[in-house]
Amino acid sequence: MSADLLEALAALTTHILNGKVPATICPFLYGASLTAFIKKDGGIRSIAVGCTLRRLAGKVVSRVMAEMGAQLRPEQVGCGTRGSAEAAVHASRLFLSRINAECQVVLKLDFKNAFSTVFRGRLLAEVKKALPVYFNFVSHMYSQLSILVYGDQVLQSARGVQQGDPLGPLLFCLVTEKLSKSRKSDFSCWYLDDATVGGDVDRVIVDFQRVVHHCEVLGLELSMDKCEIFVFGGSRKEQLTTKSLAKAIFPTVTTLTTLRAFQHTWDLPIVEKNFSEVLQASSSTEKARMLTVSTKESGAWLNSLPASCLGNLLDDDSLRISLVSRPTVLSVLRLRACSKKSGRELRITREKEDPLNFSDSVLVWTYRGEMLPVFWEPFHSLAV
C-alpha cells in the first residue's frame, strides 16, 4: 500500500470522525446491506454490513474500549475487558459454589433483540456525556434513519445499533451502564445484553423490577420465556418457599432444577436432530471436528482412531478441546504420540505420581512457539 493512499485514508477517516461528512452522503455512507440468519427458535437475526470506510472509522473509535472497560467494570465485562466471557463464567460459578446457610437465587435475564431496539436518543445522550469527542461521528450514524438494503428491498431503521457496527457493543454498554450499576443484589454480572443477578430473593425481585422499569425508558424488552432462575442454599423448606414466591413473581420464567456446572454430561450435541445428516455429508476433517465437540464423555471414538490420525484430522483448537474435556479416556502415552505425529509439542506436568490421575495436572501445549497452559478442569458456563 502506497504512502499516498495511506495519507488519503487517514485524512478521510479523520474527516469522518470529526463529523464533517455532507448530509446528502450520510444515508449512504452510514447505511448497510443486511444478511439474515435463522435463529434456533425460527426467528431472524439480521446482521448489517456497513461501508468499509465507515467501519474503519468505527474501529479507530473502538480503541477507546480499553479505557471505557474500566468505567463499566465490575458489573459489565462485555466491553473493554480481556477474557470477559471467562471472567463472567468463573464469577458466576464462584458465587454459586459458596456455602450459604440462607436460601439464595440466581436470575438470568434475556432481552429481545436488545441491540436492535434501544432508543437512539438515549444512546446519543450517553455518548455525548462519555465520549464527547466522538459525538459528531456517532450522531451522523444514528441521529437519522438508517438505510438498510436486503436484496431489492430498502428498509429504514430508526432504533438500535447495527449488529455489525464495530462500535455496537460499546454504544450498547454505555446506554445500559446505569442499569447495570443500579443493582441491589449481592451478585450482578453483565456480558453485553446477557445479565445475571443473584442473592437474597427480595433483593433480586427489586433488581428485576428496576430492570423492567429501565427497559421502558431505554427501549428494551425482556424475553420472559427465555429468562431462567435457580434456587440454592438454605433448607429444603426454604427452597420450596422461595420457588413458590419466584413462580408468583416470574410466572413464565424457567425454574432450573440443576445447573450444567453440577452435571456430568459434557459436549452434548446442540442439534441432535439433524446431526447425523450433517455428519454423513461432511468430509473426514469436518466429521472429526464435529465429533470432538459433540460426543459424550465416553470418548469411545477417540480410542478407535490411531493417534496419528487423530492429530492430523483435528485442527489445534479442536484437538485441545477434545483433550481438555476428556482426561479420563486419554492416556499420557497416547497424548504424546498424538502430539508428535501431528507436529505439535506436548508437555505434561503432574503433581501426583499416578499417570492417569489428571485432577491436579496441567497440560502445556506448545504451538508455533507459544506456550498455552490448559487445565484439566472442564469448562462450563452458567445455565446455558
Short mmCIF file of C-alpha atoms in Angstrom, two decimals:
data_model
loop_
_atom_site.label_atom_id
_atom_site.label_comp_id
_atom_site.label_asym_id
_atom_site.label_seq_id
_atom_site.Cartn_x
_atom_site.Cartn_y
_atom_site.Cartn_z
CA MET A 1 0.00 0.00 0.00
CA SER A 2 1.49 3.32 -1.08
CA ALA A 3 2.20 6.20 1.29
CA ASP A 4 -0.15 8.45 -0.70
CA LEU A 5 -3.04 6.01 -0.25
CA LEU A 6 -2.36 5.73 3.48
CA GLU A 7 -2.34 9.50 3.84
CA ALA A 8 -5.59 9.77 1.89
CA LEU A 9 -7.26 7.11 4.07
CA ALA A 10 -6.03 8.81 7.24
CA ALA A 11 -7.36 12.18 6.07
CA LEU A 12 -10.74 10.69 5.10
CA THR A 13 -11.04 8.80 8.40
CA THR A 14 -10.28 11.99 10.34
CA HIS A 15 -12.91 13.81 8.27
CA ILE A 16 -15.49 11.13 9.13
CA LEU A 17 -14.60 11.10 12.84
CA ASN A 18 -14.94 14.88 13.02
CA GLY A 19 -18.49 14.62 11.69
CA LYS A 20 -17.81 16.61 8.53
CA VAL A 21 -19.48 14.24 6.07
CA PRO A 22 -22.06 16.12 3.91
CA ALA A 23 -25.65 15.41 4.95
CA THR A 24 -26.52 14.13 1.47
CA ILE A 25 -23.84 11.44 1.74
CA CYS A 26 -24.63 10.27 5.28
CA PRO A 27 -27.56 7.93 4.42
CA PHE A 28 -25.33 6.00 2.03
CA LEU A 29 -22.07 6.08 3.99
CA TYR A 30 -23.80 5.04 7.22
CA GLY A 31 -26.29 2.66 5.63
CA ALA A 32 -25.67 -1.07 5.31
CA SER A 33 -26.60 -4.25 3.49
CA LEU A 34 -28.47 -6.85 5.53
CA THR A 35 -27.71 -10.53 5.92
CA ALA A 36 -30.41 -12.63 7.57
CA PHE A 37 -29.62 -15.64 9.76
CA ILE A 38 -32.19 -18.06 11.16
CA LYS A 39 -32.30 -18.30 14.96
CA LYS A 40 -32.82 -21.55 16.85
CA ASP A 41 -36.41 -20.54 17.64
CA GLY A 42 -37.15 -19.82 13.97
CA GLY A 43 -36.74 -16.06 14.24
CA ILE A 44 -34.42 -13.94 12.11
CA ARG A 45 -31.19 -12.32 13.21
CA SER A 46 -30.23 -9.54 10.83
CA ILE A 47 -26.58 -8.54 10.54
CA ALA A 48 -25.82 -5.15 8.97
CA VAL A 49 -22.63 -4.97 6.91
CA GLY A 50 -21.79 -1.31 6.56
CA CYS A 51 -19.43 0.60 4.29
CA THR A 52 -15.78 -0.37 4.79
CA LEU A 53 -14.69 3.25 5.27
CA ARG A 54 -17.30 3.82 7.96
CA ARG A 55 -16.31 0.56 9.68
CA LEU A 56 -12.67 1.62 9.55
CA ALA A 57 -13.54 4.81 11.40
CA GLY A 58 -15.54 2.77 13.90
CA LYS A 59 -12.53 0.54 14.55
CA VAL A 60 -10.47 3.63 15.33
CA VAL A 61 -13.01 4.75 17.93
CA SER A 62 -13.30 1.24 19.34
CA ARG A 63 -9.72 1.54 20.56
CA VAL A 64 -11.09 3.53 23.49
CA MET A 65 -12.87 0.37 24.66
CA ALA A 66 -9.97 -0.47 26.97
CA GLU A 67 -10.42 2.86 28.73
CA MET A 68 -14.20 2.53 28.83
CA GLY A 69 -13.90 -1.01 30.17
CA ALA A 70 -12.51 0.34 33.44
CA GLN A 71 -15.55 2.62 33.73
CA LEU A 72 -18.03 -0.18 33.01
CA ARG A 73 -16.50 -2.78 35.31
CA PRO A 74 -17.08 -4.67 37.52
CA GLU A 75 -20.74 -5.18 36.61
CA GLN A 76 -20.32 -5.03 32.81
CA VAL A 77 -17.45 -7.10 31.38
CA GLY A 78 -18.63 -7.44 27.79
CA CYS A 79 -16.70 -4.41 26.51
CA GLY A 80 -13.06 -3.49 27.05
CA THR A 81 -12.28 -6.44 29.32
CA ARG A 82 -9.85 -9.17 28.31
CA GLY A 83 -11.08 -12.69 28.92
CA SER A 84 -14.51 -11.25 29.59
CA ALA A 85 -16.55 -14.40 28.97
CA GLU A 86 -14.27 -16.46 31.20
CA ALA A 87 -14.43 -13.78 33.90
CA ALA A 88 -18.24 -13.79 33.83
CA VAL A 89 -18.46 -17.58 33.94
CA HIS A 90 -15.98 -18.03 36.77
CA ALA A 91 -17.53 -15.20 38.79
CA SER A 92 -20.92 -16.90 38.46
CA ARG A 93 -19.53 -20.28 39.43
CA LEU A 94 -17.72 -18.80 42.42
CA PHE A 95 -20.94 -17.19 43.64
CA LEU A 96 -22.85 -20.46 43.22
CA SER A 97 -20.19 -22.51 44.98
CA ARG A 98 -20.40 -20.52 48.22
CA ILE A 99 -21.82 -22.37 51.21
CA ASN A 100 -24.95 -20.44 52.12
CA ALA A 101 -26.97 -21.01 55.25
CA GLU A 102 -29.71 -18.84 53.75
CA CYS A 103 -31.64 -19.55 50.59
CA GLN A 104 -30.34 -17.67 47.53
CA VAL A 105 -31.45 -17.26 43.93
CA VAL A 106 -29.73 -16.57 40.63
CA LEU A 107 -31.77 -14.91 37.89
CA LYS A 108 -30.54 -14.87 34.29
CA LEU A 109 -32.14 -12.18 32.14
CA ASP A 110 -32.61 -12.33 28.38
CA PHE A 111 -33.54 -9.32 26.25
CA LYS A 112 -35.37 -9.40 22.92
CA ASN A 113 -33.11 -8.14 20.11
CA ALA A 114 -31.53 -5.72 22.56
CA PHE A 115 -29.00 -4.21 20.15
CA SER A 116 -31.69 -3.52 17.56
CA THR A 117 -34.35 -1.92 19.78
CA VAL A 118 -32.56 0.51 22.11
CA PHE A 119 -33.71 4.12 21.72
CA ARG A 120 -31.18 6.16 19.76
CA GLY A 121 -32.00 9.33 21.64
CA ARG A 122 -30.81 7.71 24.87
CA LEU A 123 -27.78 6.35 23.05
CA LEU A 124 -26.71 9.76 21.76
CA ALA A 125 -27.22 11.36 25.17
CA GLU A 126 -24.89 8.83 26.80
CA VAL A 127 -22.28 9.20 24.05
CA LYS A 128 -22.30 12.98 24.47
CA LYS A 129 -21.52 12.57 28.17
CA ALA A 130 -19.00 9.73 27.96
CA LEU A 131 -17.34 10.30 24.55
CA PRO A 132 -17.95 13.94 23.57
CA VAL A 133 -15.00 13.99 21.16
CA TYR A 134 -16.73 11.34 19.01
CA PHE A 135 -20.29 12.60 19.42
CA ASN A 136 -20.48 14.16 15.94
CA PHE A 137 -19.38 10.90 14.35
CA VAL A 138 -21.94 8.80 16.24
CA SER A 139 -24.61 11.44 15.68
CA HIS A 140 -24.14 11.22 11.91
CA MET A 141 -24.69 7.46 12.13
CA TYR A 142 -27.68 7.31 14.46
CA SER A 143 -29.43 10.69 14.58
CA GLN A 144 -31.38 9.93 11.41
CA LEU A 145 -32.99 6.94 9.75
CA SER A 146 -30.53 4.30 8.59
CA ILE A 147 -30.96 2.88 5.10
CA LEU A 148 -30.67 -0.91 5.15
CA VAL A 149 -30.69 -2.88 1.90
CA TYR A 150 -31.78 -6.52 1.66
CA GLY A 151 -31.86 -7.80 -1.90
CA ASP A 152 -34.06 -5.40 -3.84
CA GLN A 153 -35.80 -4.14 -0.71
CA VAL A 154 -34.84 -0.95 1.11
CA LEU A 155 -35.64 -0.71 4.82
CA GLN A 156 -35.34 2.24 7.17
CA SER A 157 -34.13 1.70 10.73
CA ALA A 158 -34.99 4.20 13.49
CA ARG A 159 -33.90 2.25 16.60
CA GLY A 160 -30.90 0.34 17.86
CA VAL A 161 -27.31 -0.04 16.76
CA GLN A 162 -26.41 -2.06 13.72
CA GLN A 163 -25.31 -5.62 14.53
CA GLY A 164 -22.09 -5.45 12.57
CA ASP A 165 -21.06 -1.97 13.67
CA PRO A 166 -17.64 -2.19 15.43
CA LEU A 167 -18.95 0.39 17.89
CA GLY A 168 -22.17 -1.51 18.61
CA PRO A 169 -21.06 -3.28 21.82
CA LEU A 170 -19.54 -0.11 23.29
CA LEU A 171 -22.61 2.00 22.50
CA PHE A 172 -24.97 -0.58 23.98
CA CYS A 173 -22.90 -0.82 27.16
CA LEU A 174 -22.95 2.96 27.55
CA VAL A 175 -26.75 3.03 27.24
CA THR A 176 -27.20 0.29 29.86
CA GLU A 177 -24.40 1.42 32.22
CA LYS A 178 -26.74 3.00 34.80
CA LEU A 179 -28.95 -0.07 34.71
CA SER A 180 -26.06 -2.49 35.26
CA LYS A 181 -24.72 -0.42 38.16
CA SER A 182 -28.07 0.12 39.90
CA ARG A 183 -28.34 -3.38 41.36
CA LYS A 184 -29.14 -4.15 44.99
CA SER A 185 -28.34 -7.87 44.84
CA ASP A 186 -25.08 -9.31 46.15
CA PHE A 187 -24.11 -10.54 42.68
CA SER A 188 -24.52 -8.79 39.33
CA CYS A 189 -22.72 -9.70 36.14
CA TRP A 190 -23.39 -8.43 32.62
CA TYR A 191 -21.89 -9.66 29.38
CA LEU A 192 -23.25 -7.15 26.86
CA ASP A 193 -27.01 -7.91 26.85
CA ASP A 194 -26.78 -11.09 28.95
CA ALA A 195 -27.35 -10.22 32.60
CA THR A 196 -27.23 -12.37 35.73
CA VAL A 197 -28.16 -11.22 39.25
CA GLY A 198 -28.06 -13.28 42.41
CA GLY A 199 -28.54 -13.12 46.15
CA ASP A 200 -31.45 -12.77 48.53
CA VAL A 201 -34.74 -13.30 46.71
CA ASP A 202 -36.22 -9.98 47.90
CA ARG A 203 -33.27 -8.00 46.52
CA VAL A 204 -33.32 -9.94 43.27
CA ILE A 205 -37.01 -9.09 42.87
CA VAL A 206 -36.21 -5.40 43.44
CA ASP A 207 -33.49 -5.59 40.78
CA PHE A 208 -35.86 -7.32 38.39
CA GLN A 209 -38.49 -4.62 38.84
CA ARG A 210 -35.83 -1.96 38.28
CA VAL A 211 -34.78 -3.67 35.04
CA VAL A 212 -38.39 -3.75 33.84
CA HIS A 213 -38.72 -0.02 34.54
CA HIS A 214 -35.48 0.84 32.75
CA CYS A 215 -36.50 -1.28 29.78
CA GLU A 216 -39.40 1.06 29.11
CA VAL A 217 -37.07 4.07 29.21
CA LEU A 218 -34.29 2.54 27.13
CA GLY A 219 -36.41 0.79 24.51
CA LEU A 220 -35.58 -2.72 25.71
CA GLU A 221 -37.88 -5.67 26.38
CA LEU A 222 -37.28 -8.80 28.41
CA SER A 223 -37.89 -12.17 26.79
CA MET A 224 -39.51 -13.71 29.86
CA ASP A 225 -39.80 -17.23 28.46
CA LYS A 226 -36.01 -17.29 27.95
CA CYS A 227 -35.13 -15.97 31.40
CA GLU A 228 -34.07 -18.56 33.98
CA ILE A 229 -33.98 -18.73 37.77
CA PHE A 230 -32.08 -21.12 40.03
CA VAL A 231 -32.66 -21.55 43.78
CA PHE A 232 -29.90 -22.87 46.04
CA GLY A 233 -28.69 -22.81 49.65
CA GLY A 234 -30.76 -22.92 52.82
CA SER A 235 -33.07 -25.73 53.84
CA ARG A 236 -35.33 -27.75 51.58
CA LYS A 237 -38.36 -25.98 53.02
CA GLU A 238 -36.83 -22.56 52.36
CA GLN A 239 -36.07 -23.53 48.78
CA LEU A 240 -39.65 -24.65 48.16
CA THR A 241 -40.98 -21.41 49.66
CA THR A 242 -38.60 -19.35 47.53
CA LYS A 243 -39.56 -21.25 44.37
CA SER A 244 -43.24 -20.60 45.07
CA LEU A 245 -42.54 -16.90 45.53
CA ALA A 246 -40.45 -16.81 42.36
CA LYS A 247 -43.23 -18.55 40.43
CA ALA A 248 -45.69 -15.90 41.57
CA ILE A 249 -43.38 -13.01 40.61
CA PHE A 250 -41.91 -14.61 37.45
CA PRO A 251 -44.70 -16.90 36.18
CA THR A 252 -43.15 -17.51 32.75
CA VAL A 253 -39.51 -17.71 33.84
CA THR A 254 -37.98 -21.20 33.66
CA THR A 255 -37.03 -22.61 37.07
CA LEU A 256 -33.88 -24.70 36.80
CA THR A 257 -33.58 -27.80 38.97
CA THR A 258 -29.82 -28.01 38.44
CA LEU A 259 -27.04 -26.29 36.53
CA ARG A 260 -24.77 -27.82 33.95
CA ALA A 261 -21.86 -26.86 36.15
CA PHE A 262 -23.05 -29.57 38.53
CA GLN A 263 -23.92 -32.18 35.91
CA HIS A 264 -21.67 -34.82 34.39
CA THR A 265 -22.89 -34.60 30.80
CA TRP A 266 -20.45 -32.71 28.65
CA ASP A 267 -20.38 -31.77 25.00
CA LEU A 268 -23.89 -32.97 24.19
CA PRO A 269 -24.84 -32.13 20.60
CA ILE A 270 -26.53 -28.76 20.29
CA VAL A 271 -28.66 -30.02 17.45
CA GLU A 272 -29.02 -33.78 17.83
CA LYS A 273 -31.97 -33.87 15.47
CA ASN A 274 -30.00 -33.04 12.33
CA PHE A 275 -26.55 -34.08 13.50
CA SER A 276 -26.41 -37.47 11.73
CA GLU A 277 -27.44 -35.96 8.38
CA VAL A 278 -24.79 -33.26 8.62
CA LEU A 279 -22.19 -35.83 9.63
CA GLN A 280 -22.88 -38.04 6.61
CA ALA A 281 -22.44 -35.12 4.21
CA SER A 282 -19.19 -33.88 5.74
CA SER A 283 -15.56 -34.54 4.95
CA SER A 284 -13.31 -36.59 7.24
CA THR A 285 -11.90 -33.41 8.76
CA GLU A 286 -15.31 -31.93 9.48
CA LYS A 287 -16.54 -35.25 10.88
CA ALA A 288 -13.66 -35.35 13.32
CA ARG A 289 -14.22 -31.76 14.40
CA MET A 290 -17.95 -32.19 14.92
CA LEU A 291 -17.47 -35.43 16.81
CA THR A 292 -14.92 -33.71 19.03
CA VAL A 293 -17.41 -31.17 20.30
CA SER A 294 -20.49 -33.42 20.32
CA THR A 295 -19.54 -36.90 21.54
CA LYS A 296 -20.42 -37.74 25.14
CA GLU A 297 -17.88 -38.25 27.89
CA SER A 298 -17.19 -41.89 26.97
CA GLY A 299 -14.97 -40.71 24.11
CA ALA A 300 -15.06 -44.19 22.54
CA TRP A 301 -14.49 -42.80 19.08
CA LEU A 302 -11.22 -41.21 20.22
CA ASN A 303 -9.81 -44.56 21.29
CA SER A 304 -10.86 -46.15 17.99
CA LEU A 305 -8.64 -43.79 15.97
CA PRO A 306 -4.86 -44.14 15.66
CA ALA A 307 -3.04 -41.32 17.41
CA SER A 308 -1.55 -40.06 14.15
CA CYS A 309 -4.99 -39.96 12.51
CA LEU A 310 -6.44 -38.04 15.44
CA GLY A 311 -3.68 -35.45 15.31
CA ASN A 312 -3.92 -34.96 11.56
CA LEU A 313 -7.70 -34.73 11.33
CA LEU A 314 -8.19 -32.15 14.06
CA ASP A 315 -7.04 -28.57 13.95
CA ASP A 316 -5.24 -27.24 17.01
CA ASP A 317 -8.29 -25.73 18.73
CA SER A 318 -10.45 -28.83 18.22
CA LEU A 319 -7.71 -31.13 19.45
CA ARG A 320 -7.19 -29.06 22.59
CA ILE A 321 -10.94 -29.15 23.27
CA SER A 322 -11.02 -32.94 22.93
CA LEU A 323 -8.05 -33.40 25.27
CA VAL A 324 -9.25 -31.00 27.94
CA SER A 325 -12.83 -32.28 28.02
CA ARG A 326 -11.94 -36.00 28.24
CA PRO A 327 -8.96 -36.51 30.53
CA THR A 328 -10.30 -39.84 31.78
CA VAL A 329 -10.19 -41.62 28.41
CA LEU A 330 -6.82 -40.49 27.07
CA SER A 331 -3.55 -41.81 28.41
CA VAL A 332 -0.31 -39.87 28.72
CA LEU A 333 1.40 -42.03 26.08
CA ARG A 334 -1.45 -41.51 23.66
CA LEU A 335 -1.30 -37.76 24.11
CA ARG A 336 2.42 -37.73 23.43
CA ALA A 337 2.05 -39.89 20.33
CA CYS A 338 -0.77 -37.75 19.03
CA SER A 339 1.17 -34.53 19.52
CA LYS A 340 4.33 -35.95 17.98
CA LYS A 341 2.63 -37.35 14.88
CA SER A 342 0.71 -34.13 14.26
CA GLY A 343 3.77 -31.90 14.52
CA ARG A 344 2.75 -30.40 17.84
CA GLU A 345 4.70 -30.48 21.08
CA LEU A 346 3.06 -31.58 24.30
CA ARG A 347 4.42 -31.46 27.82
CA ILE A 348 2.53 -32.82 30.82
CA THR A 349 3.32 -31.76 34.37
CA ARG A 350 1.82 -33.90 37.12
CA GLU A 351 1.73 -33.20 40.80
CA LYS A 352 0.69 -36.77 41.55
CA GLU A 353 2.54 -39.94 40.63
CA ASP A 354 -0.45 -41.68 39.13
CA PRO A 355 -0.07 -41.10 35.35
CA LEU A 356 -3.81 -41.45 34.80
CA ASN A 357 -4.86 -39.05 37.55
CA PHE A 358 -5.22 -35.66 35.90
CA SER A 359 -7.21 -33.94 38.63
CA ASP A 360 -4.29 -31.71 39.63
CA SER A 361 -2.43 -31.75 36.33
CA VAL A 362 -1.55 -29.01 33.91
CA LEU A 363 -1.15 -29.63 30.22
CA VAL A 364 1.16 -27.23 28.42
CA TRP A 365 0.52 -27.02 24.70
CA THR A 366 3.25 -25.53 22.54
CA TYR A 367 2.01 -24.34 19.17
CA ARG A 368 4.05 -22.15 16.83
CA GLY A 369 6.32 -21.15 19.67
CA GLU A 370 3.51 -20.08 22.00
CA MET A 371 3.09 -21.79 25.37
CA LEU A 372 -0.59 -22.42 26.05
CA PRO A 373 -1.33 -23.82 29.54
CA VAL A 374 -4.57 -25.79 29.72
CA PHE A 375 -6.06 -27.09 32.97
CA TRP A 376 -7.93 -30.36 33.10
CA GLU A 377 -10.99 -28.83 34.74
CA PRO A 378 -13.89 -28.96 32.23
CA PHE A 379 -15.20 -25.54 31.27
CA HIS A 380 -18.88 -24.87 31.95
CA SER A 381 -21.00 -21.78 31.68
CA LEU A 382 -23.88 -20.78 33.88
CA ALA A 383 -27.28 -22.17 32.92
CA VAL A 384 -26.65 -22.29 29.19
#
